[in-house]
Structure formats: structure tokens, C-alpha cells
Short mmCIF file of C-alpha atoms in Angstrom, two decimals:
data_model
loop_
_atom_site.label_atom_id
_atom_site.label_comp_id
_atom_site.label_asym_id
_atom_site.label_seq_id
_atom_site.Cartn_x
_atom_site.Cartn_y
_atom_site.Cartn_z
CA MET A 1 95.01 118.93 82.21
CA TYR A 2 91.79 120.91 82.56
CA ARG A 3 92.92 124.10 80.85
CA ASN A 4 91.81 122.95 77.41
CA ARG A 5 88.56 121.45 78.71
CA SER A 6 90.02 117.95 78.66
CA PRO A 7 89.14 115.22 79.64
CA ARG A 8 85.81 114.88 77.90
CA LEU A 9 85.29 111.35 79.28
CA ALA A 10 86.21 109.85 82.64
CA ILE A 11 85.65 106.45 84.26
CA ALA A 12 84.22 106.95 87.74
CA PRO A 13 85.97 105.87 90.94
CA MET A 14 84.14 102.75 92.10
CA MET A 15 84.90 100.96 95.35
CA ASP A 16 86.03 97.34 94.90
CA TRP A 17 86.00 97.77 91.12
CA THR A 18 88.42 100.35 89.74
CA ASP A 19 91.59 98.83 91.13
CA ARG A 20 94.87 98.82 89.23
CA HIS A 21 93.93 95.72 87.21
CA CYS A 22 90.62 97.23 86.12
CA ARG A 23 92.32 100.47 85.13
CA PHE A 24 95.03 98.70 83.12
CA PHE A 25 92.32 96.79 81.25
CA HIS A 26 90.26 99.90 80.57
CA ARG A 27 93.34 101.72 79.31
CA GLN A 28 93.75 99.10 76.58
CA LEU A 29 90.28 100.05 75.35
CA THR A 30 90.60 103.84 75.48
CA ARG A 31 93.81 105.84 75.28
CA GLU A 32 92.15 109.15 76.13
CA ALA A 33 89.62 108.76 78.94
CA LEU A 34 90.66 109.80 82.43
CA LEU A 35 90.77 106.85 84.84
CA TYR A 36 90.12 107.09 88.57
CA THR A 37 91.28 104.94 91.45
CA GLU A 38 88.95 103.63 94.07
CA MET A 39 88.64 106.06 96.95
CA VAL A 40 91.66 105.78 99.26
CA VAL A 41 91.36 107.22 102.76
CA ALA A 42 94.01 109.83 103.55
CA ASP A 43 94.98 108.10 106.80
CA ALA A 44 95.64 104.88 104.87
CA VAL A 45 97.93 106.72 102.46
CA ILE A 46 99.84 108.27 105.34
CA HIS A 47 100.15 105.17 107.51
CA GLY A 48 99.46 102.20 105.22
CA GLN A 49 101.30 100.14 102.63
CA ARG A 50 101.69 102.75 99.95
CA ASP A 51 102.90 100.51 97.15
CA ARG A 52 99.86 98.27 97.58
CA LEU A 53 97.42 101.16 97.90
CA LEU A 54 98.81 103.53 95.29
CA GLY A 55 100.97 101.53 92.90
CA PHE A 56 99.89 101.57 89.27
CA ASP A 57 101.19 100.72 85.81
CA ALA A 58 102.62 103.56 83.73
CA GLN A 59 100.20 102.64 80.93
CA GLU A 60 97.30 103.86 83.07
CA HIS A 61 98.02 107.56 82.46
CA PRO A 62 96.08 109.79 82.61
CA VAL A 63 95.03 108.49 86.03
CA ALA A 64 93.64 110.33 89.05
CA LEU A 65 93.84 109.42 92.73
CA GLN A 66 90.63 109.90 94.67
CA LEU A 67 91.12 110.64 98.37
CA GLY A 68 88.66 110.45 101.24
CA GLY A 69 89.03 112.57 104.32
CA SER A 70 88.10 115.80 106.02
CA ASP A 71 91.32 116.89 107.74
CA PRO A 72 93.05 119.48 105.54
CA ALA A 73 96.54 118.68 106.85
CA LYS A 74 96.14 114.92 106.34
CA LEU A 75 94.66 115.39 102.89
CA ALA A 76 97.54 117.68 101.95
CA GLU A 77 100.05 115.07 103.08
CA ALA A 78 98.24 112.28 101.24
CA ALA A 79 97.94 114.41 98.11
CA ALA A 80 101.68 115.04 98.16
CA VAL A 81 102.31 111.31 98.40
CA GLY A 82 99.98 110.72 95.45
CA ALA A 83 101.79 113.33 93.40
CA GLU A 84 105.11 111.68 94.22
CA PHE A 85 103.70 108.37 92.96
CA GLY A 86 103.00 110.06 89.63
CA TYR A 87 99.24 110.56 89.60
CA ASP A 88 97.94 113.16 87.18
CA GLU A 89 95.23 114.53 89.47
CA ILE A 90 94.06 114.42 93.07
CA ASN A 91 90.30 114.24 93.59
CA LEU A 92 88.43 114.77 96.87
CA ASN A 93 85.42 112.54 97.52
CA VAL A 94 82.41 114.62 98.58
CA GLY A 95 79.85 112.17 97.24
CA CYS A 96 80.11 108.71 98.81
CA PRO A 97 77.11 108.02 101.11
CA SER A 98 78.23 104.78 102.82
CA ASP A 99 77.94 104.39 106.59
CA ARG A 100 81.67 103.73 106.86
CA VAL A 101 82.47 106.99 105.10
CA GLN A 102 79.99 108.94 107.20
CA SER A 103 81.53 107.59 110.40
CA GLY A 104 84.79 109.13 109.27
CA THR A 105 83.08 112.48 108.63
CA PHE A 106 83.85 112.60 104.93
CA GLY A 107 82.23 111.71 101.65
CA ALA A 108 78.74 113.04 100.92
CA CYS A 109 78.21 114.41 104.43
CA LEU A 110 80.80 117.08 103.57
CA MET A 111 78.13 118.69 101.37
CA LYS A 112 76.86 120.09 104.69
CA THR A 113 80.20 121.83 105.43
CA PRO A 114 81.31 123.52 102.19
CA SER A 115 83.75 125.79 104.02
CA LEU A 116 85.60 122.72 105.32
CA VAL A 117 85.70 121.27 101.81
CA ALA A 118 87.26 124.54 100.62
CA GLU A 119 89.88 124.34 103.36
CA CYS A 120 90.73 120.81 102.25
CA VAL A 121 91.03 121.90 98.61
CA ALA A 122 93.23 124.87 99.52
CA ALA A 123 95.53 122.67 101.59
CA MET A 124 95.91 120.12 98.80
CA LYS A 125 96.48 122.83 96.20
CA ALA A 126 99.29 124.21 98.36
CA ALA A 127 100.87 120.75 98.59
CA VAL A 128 100.88 119.68 94.92
CA ALA A 129 101.45 121.10 91.45
CA ILE A 130 98.97 118.78 89.72
CA PRO A 131 95.21 119.49 89.42
CA VAL A 132 93.04 119.14 92.52
CA THR A 133 89.38 118.41 91.84
CA VAL A 134 86.20 117.59 93.75
CA LYS A 135 83.50 114.97 93.09
CA CYS A 136 80.20 115.70 94.82
CA ARG A 137 76.44 115.21 94.79
CA ILE A 138 73.87 117.94 94.09
CA GLY A 139 72.99 117.84 97.78
CA VAL A 140 72.24 115.57 100.71
CA ASP A 141 69.10 114.79 102.69
CA ASP A 142 66.75 117.80 102.83
CA GLN A 143 69.16 120.27 101.26
CA ASP A 144 67.82 122.36 98.39
CA PRO A 145 70.18 121.51 95.50
CA GLU A 146 70.07 125.05 94.11
CA PRO A 147 71.89 126.77 96.99
CA ALA A 148 73.67 123.65 98.26
CA LEU A 149 75.53 122.89 95.03
CA GLY A 150 76.02 126.57 94.23
CA THR A 151 77.58 127.29 97.61
CA LEU A 152 79.90 124.31 97.38
CA ALA A 153 81.01 125.35 93.88
CA ASP A 154 81.59 128.94 94.97
CA LYS A 155 83.82 127.90 97.83
CA VAL A 156 85.85 125.14 96.15
CA PHE A 157 86.56 127.22 93.05
CA ALA A 158 87.58 130.16 95.24
CA ALA A 159 89.93 127.75 97.04
CA GLY A 160 91.56 126.81 93.73
CA ALA A 161 89.78 123.64 92.62
CA ASP A 162 90.54 122.84 88.99
CA ALA A 163 87.29 120.99 88.29
CA LEU A 164 84.04 119.89 89.86
CA TRP A 165 82.54 116.54 88.90
CA VAL A 166 78.89 116.32 89.96
CA HIS A 167 76.87 113.15 90.44
CA ALA A 168 73.47 114.53 89.49
CA ARG A 169 71.58 112.98 92.39
CA LYS A 170 71.09 113.79 96.01
CA ALA A 171 72.52 111.42 98.59
CA TRP A 172 70.26 110.36 101.43
CA LEU A 173 72.48 109.65 104.41
CA GLU A 174 69.65 108.04 106.38
CA GLY A 175 67.35 105.38 105.03
CA LEU A 176 69.09 104.41 101.79
CA SER A 177 71.97 102.02 101.21
CA PRO A 178 74.91 103.03 98.99
CA LYS A 179 73.40 100.90 96.20
CA GLU A 180 70.01 102.56 96.63
CA ASN A 181 71.70 105.97 96.63
CA ARG A 182 72.99 105.19 93.14
CA GLU A 183 69.51 104.37 91.86
CA ILE A 184 66.60 105.79 93.89
CA PRO A 185 67.21 109.54 94.21
CA PRO A 186 66.06 111.07 90.92
CA LEU A 187 68.61 112.37 88.47
CA ASP A 188 68.63 116.13 87.97
CA TYR A 189 70.93 116.77 85.04
CA ALA A 190 69.42 120.22 84.53
CA ARG A 191 70.80 121.33 87.89
CA VAL A 192 74.32 120.47 86.72
CA TYR A 193 73.74 122.26 83.43
CA ARG A 194 72.73 125.37 85.34
CA LEU A 195 75.89 125.13 87.38
CA LYS A 196 77.91 125.15 84.16
CA GLN A 197 76.00 128.21 82.97
CA ALA A 198 76.94 129.93 86.21
CA TYR A 199 80.59 128.96 85.72
CA PRO A 200 81.26 129.20 81.98
CA ASP A 201 85.03 129.38 82.50
CA ARG A 202 85.29 126.48 84.96
CA PHE A 203 85.40 122.75 84.23
CA ILE A 204 82.13 121.10 85.21
CA GLY A 205 81.73 117.37 84.67
CA ILE A 206 78.58 115.28 85.05
CA ASN A 207 78.07 111.78 86.44
CA GLY A 208 75.14 109.51 87.23
CA GLY A 209 73.07 107.16 85.11
CA ILE A 210 75.04 107.65 81.89
CA GLY A 211 74.80 104.34 80.07
CA THR A 212 76.20 104.92 76.58
CA LEU A 213 78.69 107.05 74.69
CA ALA A 214 75.77 108.66 72.85
CA GLU A 215 74.33 109.79 76.17
CA ALA A 216 77.74 111.12 77.19
CA ALA A 217 77.94 113.09 73.94
CA ARG A 218 74.55 114.66 74.60
CA HIS A 219 75.71 115.82 78.03
CA LEU A 220 78.85 117.31 76.51
CA VAL A 221 76.69 119.85 74.72
CA HIS A 222 76.00 121.34 78.15
CA VAL A 223 79.04 120.52 80.31
CA ASP A 224 82.76 119.91 79.89
CA GLY A 225 83.05 116.26 80.89
CA ALA A 226 80.95 113.11 81.23
CA MET A 227 81.77 110.30 83.64
CA LEU A 228 80.75 106.69 83.07
CA GLY A 229 80.42 104.36 86.04
CA ARG A 230 78.67 101.01 86.03
CA ALA A 231 78.17 101.09 82.25
CA ALA A 232 81.93 101.18 81.74
CA TYR A 233 82.44 98.34 84.18
CA HIS A 234 79.64 95.98 83.13
CA THR A 235 79.94 96.63 79.38
CA PRO A 236 83.57 97.72 78.95
CA GLY A 237 83.48 97.03 75.22
CA ILE A 238 81.83 100.41 74.73
CA LEU A 239 85.12 102.05 75.73
CA ALA A 240 86.74 100.73 72.55
CA GLU A 241 84.65 103.28 70.64
CA ALA A 242 85.21 106.20 73.02
CA ASP A 243 88.29 107.73 71.43
CA ALA A 244 86.65 107.92 68.01
CA ALA A 245 83.27 109.03 69.34
CA LEU A 246 84.44 111.71 71.77
CA TYR A 247 88.03 112.63 70.89
CA GLY A 248 88.08 112.54 67.10
CA ALA A 249 90.43 109.56 66.82
CA PRO A 250 90.25 107.48 63.62
CA ALA A 251 87.34 105.02 63.67
CA THR A 252 89.23 101.77 63.15
CA PRO A 253 88.19 98.22 64.13
CA PHE A 254 89.39 97.34 67.60
CA ASP A 255 92.12 94.66 67.63
CA HIS A 256 90.96 92.12 70.19
CA GLY A 257 93.88 89.87 69.32
CA GLU A 258 96.27 92.56 70.50
CA LEU A 259 94.14 93.08 73.61
CA LEU A 260 94.35 89.36 74.37
CA GLN A 261 98.12 89.32 74.07
CA THR A 262 98.51 92.41 76.24
CA MET A 263 96.20 91.13 78.97
CA CYS A 264 97.78 87.68 78.96
CA ALA A 265 101.22 89.19 79.40
CA TYR A 266 99.92 91.46 82.16
CA ALA A 267 98.21 88.56 83.94
CA GLU A 268 101.35 86.44 83.73
CA ARG A 269 103.36 89.23 85.36
CA HIS A 270 100.78 89.51 88.11
CA ILE A 271 100.78 85.76 88.72
CA ALA A 272 104.58 85.68 88.79
CA ALA A 273 104.47 88.35 91.50
CA GLY A 274 102.21 86.17 93.65
CA GLY A 275 98.79 87.22 92.39
CA ARG A 276 95.95 85.20 90.87
CA LEU A 277 94.49 85.28 87.41
CA GLY A 278 91.04 86.09 88.79
CA HIS A 279 92.32 89.38 90.20
CA VAL A 280 92.70 90.53 86.60
CA THR A 281 89.95 88.72 84.75
CA ARG A 282 87.11 89.60 87.14
CA HIS A 283 87.08 93.03 85.52
CA MET A 284 86.87 91.57 82.01
CA VAL A 285 83.72 89.44 82.34
CA GLY A 286 81.45 91.90 80.51
CA LEU A 287 83.80 92.60 77.61
CA PHE A 288 81.84 90.78 74.90
CA HIS A 289 78.35 91.62 76.15
CA GLY A 290 75.74 90.85 73.49
CA LEU A 291 78.03 88.95 71.11
CA PRO A 292 77.75 85.28 70.09
CA GLY A 293 79.82 83.24 72.51
CA ALA A 294 79.74 85.84 75.29
CA ARG A 295 77.95 83.51 77.66
CA ARG A 296 80.56 80.80 77.22
CA TYR A 297 83.30 83.43 77.62
CA ARG A 298 81.81 84.48 80.95
CA GLN A 299 81.42 80.87 82.07
CA ILE A 300 85.06 80.08 81.38
CA LEU A 301 86.34 83.12 83.26
CA SER A 302 83.96 82.62 86.18
CA ALA A 303 84.64 78.90 86.58
CA GLU A 304 88.32 78.66 85.74
CA ALA A 305 90.12 81.92 86.52
CA ASN A 306 90.01 81.53 90.31
CA ARG A 307 91.18 77.94 90.43
CA PRO A 308 94.62 77.39 92.00
CA GLY A 309 97.30 77.53 89.34
CA ALA A 310 95.10 79.15 86.70
CA GLY A 311 97.18 80.85 84.02
CA SER A 312 96.70 82.99 80.96
CA ASP A 313 95.62 79.95 78.93
CA VAL A 314 92.22 80.36 80.62
CA LEU A 315 91.93 83.84 79.16
CA ARG A 316 92.94 82.54 75.72
CA ASP A 317 90.27 79.82 75.92
CA ALA A 318 87.66 82.37 76.92
CA PHE A 319 88.48 84.68 74.01
CA ALA A 320 88.37 81.71 71.63
CA ALA A 321 84.73 81.11 72.59
CA VAL A 322 83.62 84.45 71.11
CA ASP A 323 82.71 84.87 67.47
CA MET A 324 84.87 87.85 66.50
CA ASN A 325 83.63 87.72 62.91
CA ALA A 326 80.11 88.43 64.16
CA GLU A 327 81.44 91.51 65.92
CA ARG A 328 83.16 92.76 62.81
CA ALA A 329 80.04 92.15 60.73
CA ALA A 330 77.97 94.17 63.20
CA ALA A 331 80.46 97.04 63.33
#
């Protein structure tokens, strides 16, 4: 998957957000972008309810499983399970700064032990035939990002990593919350660009603070991939333009009527299996951001989708509140 420098765009793994329903929805907007799961702890994959943790719809491809852990043997076992489930990539989390992750000795604190990260990568590579990648920060705490990121890259690529996705901020493991770690440490895109210059034949992707497809395109002048996070979640409508903007697909008007039918059918299947409409629609609230009727659309989904017995008619009512002609006129 990374041999031809693809994917150019990815949607970041985001805890409590990029679940299977979110990914199915995003896939209706972009056929090309690589989608990521939420981080799943290796122990949970080994001992937990695998269908609930790892199950996904075939339409989600290409889709990557992000694992958390620091035990090479456990990560190898979990990676093998993920490959058996049909994931297109296994990604190791070396960037999450939450207290819960630190207590498990994985996530961003692994930036301090690059040799252990390399052991984990090597073990996973030996266990699966699909790409194994790493997502990291430029450093943690008082580390100097120049040697810290360079050393990590040296070791994981030597261990066989197929790609390195870099969130272009430090993580501060003491004193900042996970939310603050996404916003307060300054972005240093130039450090990631220099990493790409040092590894011209390796896939280097960039993440952090990218808010638009135009910004992603500017990064792609310097690196191989750009990863959208909160922008993709809060304003998912921008993904409808991604394939044309970044992959050369024909620039055709997006068919929101088809999207509505697809998501209604998906929601009905989920409800029939014992789920609730709100599990699906909570990821769709920002779809029509900035368009006439968007506020009413959000109100309908927020007020009605979680009521007992709510069905796909709620989603139809919400879509009906939006002035699609205004969108077409603005396109």
C-alpha cells in the first residue's frame, strides 16, 4: 500500500470518535483516503470481544487498525488477529499522551525507548504480511526533537516499518491534558519536512493542526501523506472534495441524496441488530457546516436521534432541513 507513495490522505485515529460507524460514514464521502480505527490495546484484542472491538464493514477499505502496547509478543499476536480480520495495515501508537496510556507504558512515552519500539515493529512485521506503521510525536517532555525523532525513525525503519506518521508536536507527559497536548505544544512542521529529506525513499506522513484540504496539499509538497483529525470529524463535508483535490478523481457534485439512502439503510441494519440511531448519527452532526439549514439539521439529530425507538426517518427529516440548492450554487 505504501510502495507507490499512497495514501496521500488519511483520517487520524481518534479515541471515542473513529469507531466503525464514523468510518463507514467517512467512506461514503471519500473512496480513497485511508481510515484508522480508534486505538485498541493489544491485551484487549487478545482477551476481549474481538467482533465488537475489531469488526468493520467491508466498505471501509482501505482501513488500518491502530494498536496500543509495548510488549512485542502481545503486539505480534494482536497484529495477527487484526490481519485475520482483514485490516489493510497495522499501526503502532507512539503518540497518545493520556494518563491511562502512560500507566500501561505505551503511547507517547515510548518515544523515550526507541529500541523497544523497534522490537515491537519487528515482532509485528514477522507476524503479518500487511504493512506495519508507526504514529509518533516529534518528541516528549524535554527531548530535543532533532535527535529524538531521528533516532526513532532510524530504528523503526531498520526494523521494517513501512511508514512513519508524525504528529508535528511534542507531547508533554506531565502538566498537560490530552486535549491540551493537541493544542498547546507548538507545531513544528519543518522538523517533519527535514525527516523526509533524510529519508527520501521512505513514506513520511504528517499530522497535527491540518484544517483544510488546501493545507494538506501544501504539506504534500514536502512529505508523502497528510492526516486530518478534528477537521475531518467536525466538518466531514470537506472529505467529499478529497478525491478530486488530492487523487485526481473527476470533480463532480456530491450526491447527498445517495448518501442519505446509504446511511439510512446502514442505520436501519444497526438498529435491527440492537443498536441505536444515535450511535451512527453522532458522527454526522457537522456534515452541513456553514450551509443554510445546518443549525436545524444539528438540532434534529441532537434532540431526536437518541430517543428510544428513533429510526432512520429522523435522519431523513434532518437532511430535509438543509438547503441543498444553496450548496450547489456555492460549489
